mmCIF file with all atom_site columns, C-alpha atoms in Angstrom:
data_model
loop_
_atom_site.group_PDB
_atom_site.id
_atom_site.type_symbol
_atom_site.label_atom_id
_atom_site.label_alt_id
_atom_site.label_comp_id
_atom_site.label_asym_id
_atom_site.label_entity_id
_atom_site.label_seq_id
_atom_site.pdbx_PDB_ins_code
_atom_site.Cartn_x
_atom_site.Cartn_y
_atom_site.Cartn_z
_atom_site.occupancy
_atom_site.B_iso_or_equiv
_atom_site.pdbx_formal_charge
_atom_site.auth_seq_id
_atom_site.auth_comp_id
_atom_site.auth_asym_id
_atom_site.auth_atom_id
_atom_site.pdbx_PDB_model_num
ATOM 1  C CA . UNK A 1 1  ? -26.974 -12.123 2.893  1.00 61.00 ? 84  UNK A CA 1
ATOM 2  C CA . UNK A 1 2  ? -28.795 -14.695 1.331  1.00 72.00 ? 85  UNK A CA 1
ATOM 3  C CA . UNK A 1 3  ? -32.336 -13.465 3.112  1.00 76.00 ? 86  UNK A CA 1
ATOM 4  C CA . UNK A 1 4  ? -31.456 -9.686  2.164  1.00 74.00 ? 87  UNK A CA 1
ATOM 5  C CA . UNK A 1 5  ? -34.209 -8.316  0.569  1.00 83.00 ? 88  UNK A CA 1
ATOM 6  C CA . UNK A 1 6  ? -33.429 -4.441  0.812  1.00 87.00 ? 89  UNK A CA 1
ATOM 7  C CA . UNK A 1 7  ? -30.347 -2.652  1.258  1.00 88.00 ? 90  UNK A CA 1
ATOM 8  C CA . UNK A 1 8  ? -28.204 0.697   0.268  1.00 92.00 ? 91  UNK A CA 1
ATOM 9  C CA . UNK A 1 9  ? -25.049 1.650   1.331  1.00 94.00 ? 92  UNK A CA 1
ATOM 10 C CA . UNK A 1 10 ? -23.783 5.518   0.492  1.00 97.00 ? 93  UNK A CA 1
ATOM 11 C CA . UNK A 1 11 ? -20.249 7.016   0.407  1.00 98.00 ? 94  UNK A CA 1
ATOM 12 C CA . UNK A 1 12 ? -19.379 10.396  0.519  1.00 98.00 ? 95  UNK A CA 1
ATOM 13 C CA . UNK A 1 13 ? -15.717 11.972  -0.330 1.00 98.00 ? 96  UNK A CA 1
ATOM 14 C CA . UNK A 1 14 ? -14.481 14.664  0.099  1.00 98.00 ? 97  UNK A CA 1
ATOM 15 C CA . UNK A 1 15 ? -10.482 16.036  -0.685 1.00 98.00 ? 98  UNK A CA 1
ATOM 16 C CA . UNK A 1 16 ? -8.969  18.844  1.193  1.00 97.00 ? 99  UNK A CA 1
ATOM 17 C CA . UNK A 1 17 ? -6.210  19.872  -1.028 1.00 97.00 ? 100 UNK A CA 1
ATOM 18 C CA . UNK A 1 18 ? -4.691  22.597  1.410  1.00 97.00 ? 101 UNK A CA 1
ATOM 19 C CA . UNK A 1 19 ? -4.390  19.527  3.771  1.00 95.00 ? 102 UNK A CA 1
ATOM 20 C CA . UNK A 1 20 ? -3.791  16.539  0.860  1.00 96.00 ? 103 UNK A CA 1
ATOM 21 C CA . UNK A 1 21 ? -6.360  14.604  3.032  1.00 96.00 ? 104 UNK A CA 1
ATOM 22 C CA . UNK A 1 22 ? -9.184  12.539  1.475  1.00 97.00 ? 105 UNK A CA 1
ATOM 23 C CA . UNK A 1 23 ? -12.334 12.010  4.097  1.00 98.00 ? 106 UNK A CA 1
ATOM 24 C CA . UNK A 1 24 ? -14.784 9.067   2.889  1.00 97.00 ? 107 UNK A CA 1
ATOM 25 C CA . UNK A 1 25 ? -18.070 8.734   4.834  1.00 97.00 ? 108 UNK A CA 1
ATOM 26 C CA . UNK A 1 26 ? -19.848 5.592   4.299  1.00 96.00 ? 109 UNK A CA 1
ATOM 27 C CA . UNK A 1 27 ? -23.079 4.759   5.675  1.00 96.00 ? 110 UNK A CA 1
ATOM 28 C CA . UNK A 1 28 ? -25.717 1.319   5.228  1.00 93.00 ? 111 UNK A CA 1
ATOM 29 C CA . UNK A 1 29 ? -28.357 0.226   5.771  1.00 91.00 ? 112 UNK A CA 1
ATOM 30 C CA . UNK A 1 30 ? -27.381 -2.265  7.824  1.00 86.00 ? 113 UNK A CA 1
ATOM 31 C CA . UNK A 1 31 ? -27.881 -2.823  11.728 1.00 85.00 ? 114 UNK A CA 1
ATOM 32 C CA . UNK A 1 32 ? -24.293 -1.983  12.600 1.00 84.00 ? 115 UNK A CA 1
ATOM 33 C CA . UNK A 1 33 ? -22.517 -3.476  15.173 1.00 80.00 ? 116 UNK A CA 1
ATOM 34 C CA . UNK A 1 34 ? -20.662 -2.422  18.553 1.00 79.00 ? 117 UNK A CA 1
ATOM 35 C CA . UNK A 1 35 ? -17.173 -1.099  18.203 1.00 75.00 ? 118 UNK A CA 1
ATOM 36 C CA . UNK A 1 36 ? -15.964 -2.529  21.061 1.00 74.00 ? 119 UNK A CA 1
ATOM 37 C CA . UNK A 1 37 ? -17.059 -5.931  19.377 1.00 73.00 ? 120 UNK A CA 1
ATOM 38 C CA . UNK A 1 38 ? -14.531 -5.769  16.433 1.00 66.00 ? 121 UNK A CA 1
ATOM 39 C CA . UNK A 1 39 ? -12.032 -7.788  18.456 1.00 63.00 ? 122 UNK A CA 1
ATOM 40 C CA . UNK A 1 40 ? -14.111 -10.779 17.306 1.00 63.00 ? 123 UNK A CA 1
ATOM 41 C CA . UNK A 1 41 ? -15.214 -9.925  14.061 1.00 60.00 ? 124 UNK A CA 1
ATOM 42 C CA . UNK A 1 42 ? -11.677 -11.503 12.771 1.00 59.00 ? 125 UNK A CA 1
ATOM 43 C CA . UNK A 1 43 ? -12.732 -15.570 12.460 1.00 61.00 ? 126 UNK A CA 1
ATOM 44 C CA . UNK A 1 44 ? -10.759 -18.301 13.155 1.00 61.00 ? 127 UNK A CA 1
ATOM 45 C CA . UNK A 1 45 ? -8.892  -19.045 9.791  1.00 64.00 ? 128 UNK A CA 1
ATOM 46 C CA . UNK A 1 46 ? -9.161  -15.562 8.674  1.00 63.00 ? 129 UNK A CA 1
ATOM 47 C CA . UNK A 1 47 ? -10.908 -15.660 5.684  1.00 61.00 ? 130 UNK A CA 1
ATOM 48 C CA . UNK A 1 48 ? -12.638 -12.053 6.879  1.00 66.00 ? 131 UNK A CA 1
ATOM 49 C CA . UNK A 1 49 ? -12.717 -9.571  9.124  1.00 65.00 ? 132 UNK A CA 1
ATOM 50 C CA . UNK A 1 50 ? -9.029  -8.133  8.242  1.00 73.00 ? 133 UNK A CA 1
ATOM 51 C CA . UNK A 1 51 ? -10.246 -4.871  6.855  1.00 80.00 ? 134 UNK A CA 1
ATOM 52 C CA . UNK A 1 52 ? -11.091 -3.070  9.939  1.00 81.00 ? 135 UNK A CA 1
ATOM 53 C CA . UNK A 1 53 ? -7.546  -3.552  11.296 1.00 80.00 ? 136 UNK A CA 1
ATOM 54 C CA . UNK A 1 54 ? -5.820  -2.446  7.552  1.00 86.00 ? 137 UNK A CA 1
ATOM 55 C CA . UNK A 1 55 ? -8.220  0.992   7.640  1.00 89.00 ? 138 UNK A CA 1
ATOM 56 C CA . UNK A 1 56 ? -7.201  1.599   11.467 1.00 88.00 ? 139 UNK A CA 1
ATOM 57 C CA . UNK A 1 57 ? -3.628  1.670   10.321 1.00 90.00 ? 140 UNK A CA 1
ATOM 58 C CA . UNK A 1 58 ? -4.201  3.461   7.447  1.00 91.00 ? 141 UNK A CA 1
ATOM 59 C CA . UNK A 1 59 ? -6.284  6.205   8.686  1.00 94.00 ? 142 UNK A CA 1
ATOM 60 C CA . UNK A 1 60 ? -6.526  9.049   11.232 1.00 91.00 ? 143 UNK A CA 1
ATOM 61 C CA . UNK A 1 61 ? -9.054  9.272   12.514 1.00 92.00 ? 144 UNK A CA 1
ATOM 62 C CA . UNK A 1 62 ? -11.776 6.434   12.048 1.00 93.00 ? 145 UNK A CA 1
ATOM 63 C CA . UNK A 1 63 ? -14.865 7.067   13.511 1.00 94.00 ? 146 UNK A CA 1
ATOM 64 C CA . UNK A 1 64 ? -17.895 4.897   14.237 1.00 92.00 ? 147 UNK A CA 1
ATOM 65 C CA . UNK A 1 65 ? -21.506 6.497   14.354 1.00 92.00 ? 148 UNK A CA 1
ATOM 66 C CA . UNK A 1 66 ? -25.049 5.351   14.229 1.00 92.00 ? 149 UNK A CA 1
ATOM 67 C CA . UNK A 1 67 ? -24.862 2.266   15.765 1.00 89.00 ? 150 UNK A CA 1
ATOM 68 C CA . UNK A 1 68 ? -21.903 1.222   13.431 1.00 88.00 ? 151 UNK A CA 1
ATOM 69 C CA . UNK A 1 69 ? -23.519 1.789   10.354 1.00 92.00 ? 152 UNK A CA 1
ATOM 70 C CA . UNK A 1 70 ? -21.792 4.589   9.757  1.00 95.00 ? 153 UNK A CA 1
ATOM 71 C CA . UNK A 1 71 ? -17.846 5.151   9.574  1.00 94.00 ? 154 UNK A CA 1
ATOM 72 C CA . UNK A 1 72 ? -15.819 8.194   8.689  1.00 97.00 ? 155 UNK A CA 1
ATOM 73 C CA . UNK A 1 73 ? -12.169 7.976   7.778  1.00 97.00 ? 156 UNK A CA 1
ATOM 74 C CA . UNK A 1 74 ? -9.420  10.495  6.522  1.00 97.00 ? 157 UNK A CA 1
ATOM 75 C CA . UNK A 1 75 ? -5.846  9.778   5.584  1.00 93.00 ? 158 UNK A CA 1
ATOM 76 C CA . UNK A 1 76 ? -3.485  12.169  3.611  1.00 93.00 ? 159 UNK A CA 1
ATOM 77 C CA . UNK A 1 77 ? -2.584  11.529  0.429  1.00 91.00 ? 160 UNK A CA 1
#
């Protein structure tokens, strides 16, 4: 992060009341990463890599595009 010099990240929502589901959409600049990686994203003491496993539970679906710079999730609400 330090070396960043240029970045965005976007996020898109979107509510289905009919439904009560909320879809988000979010999207960086980023180079992404495999998704069959994640099982090592979590490090050793923990301190990151949590997230992924929290939105898995919460969601359905989650989706992974663009080389994993892009994810879309929708859970009811």
């Amino acid at each position: 992060m330090n070396e960043l010099v240029s970045g965005n990240i976007s996020i898109g929502v979107q509510y289905i009341p009919e439904e009560r589901r909320l879809c988000l959409k979010v999207n960086d600049s980023g180079c992404g990463f495999c998704e069959s990686d994640l099982s090592q994203i979590v490090d050793a003491d923990g301190s990151y890599g949590r997230g992924i496993a929290l939105v898995k539970e919460l969601c359905d679906p989650v989706e992974y595009s663009d080389s994993g710079t892009t994810v879309n999730v929708s859970f009811k609400i």
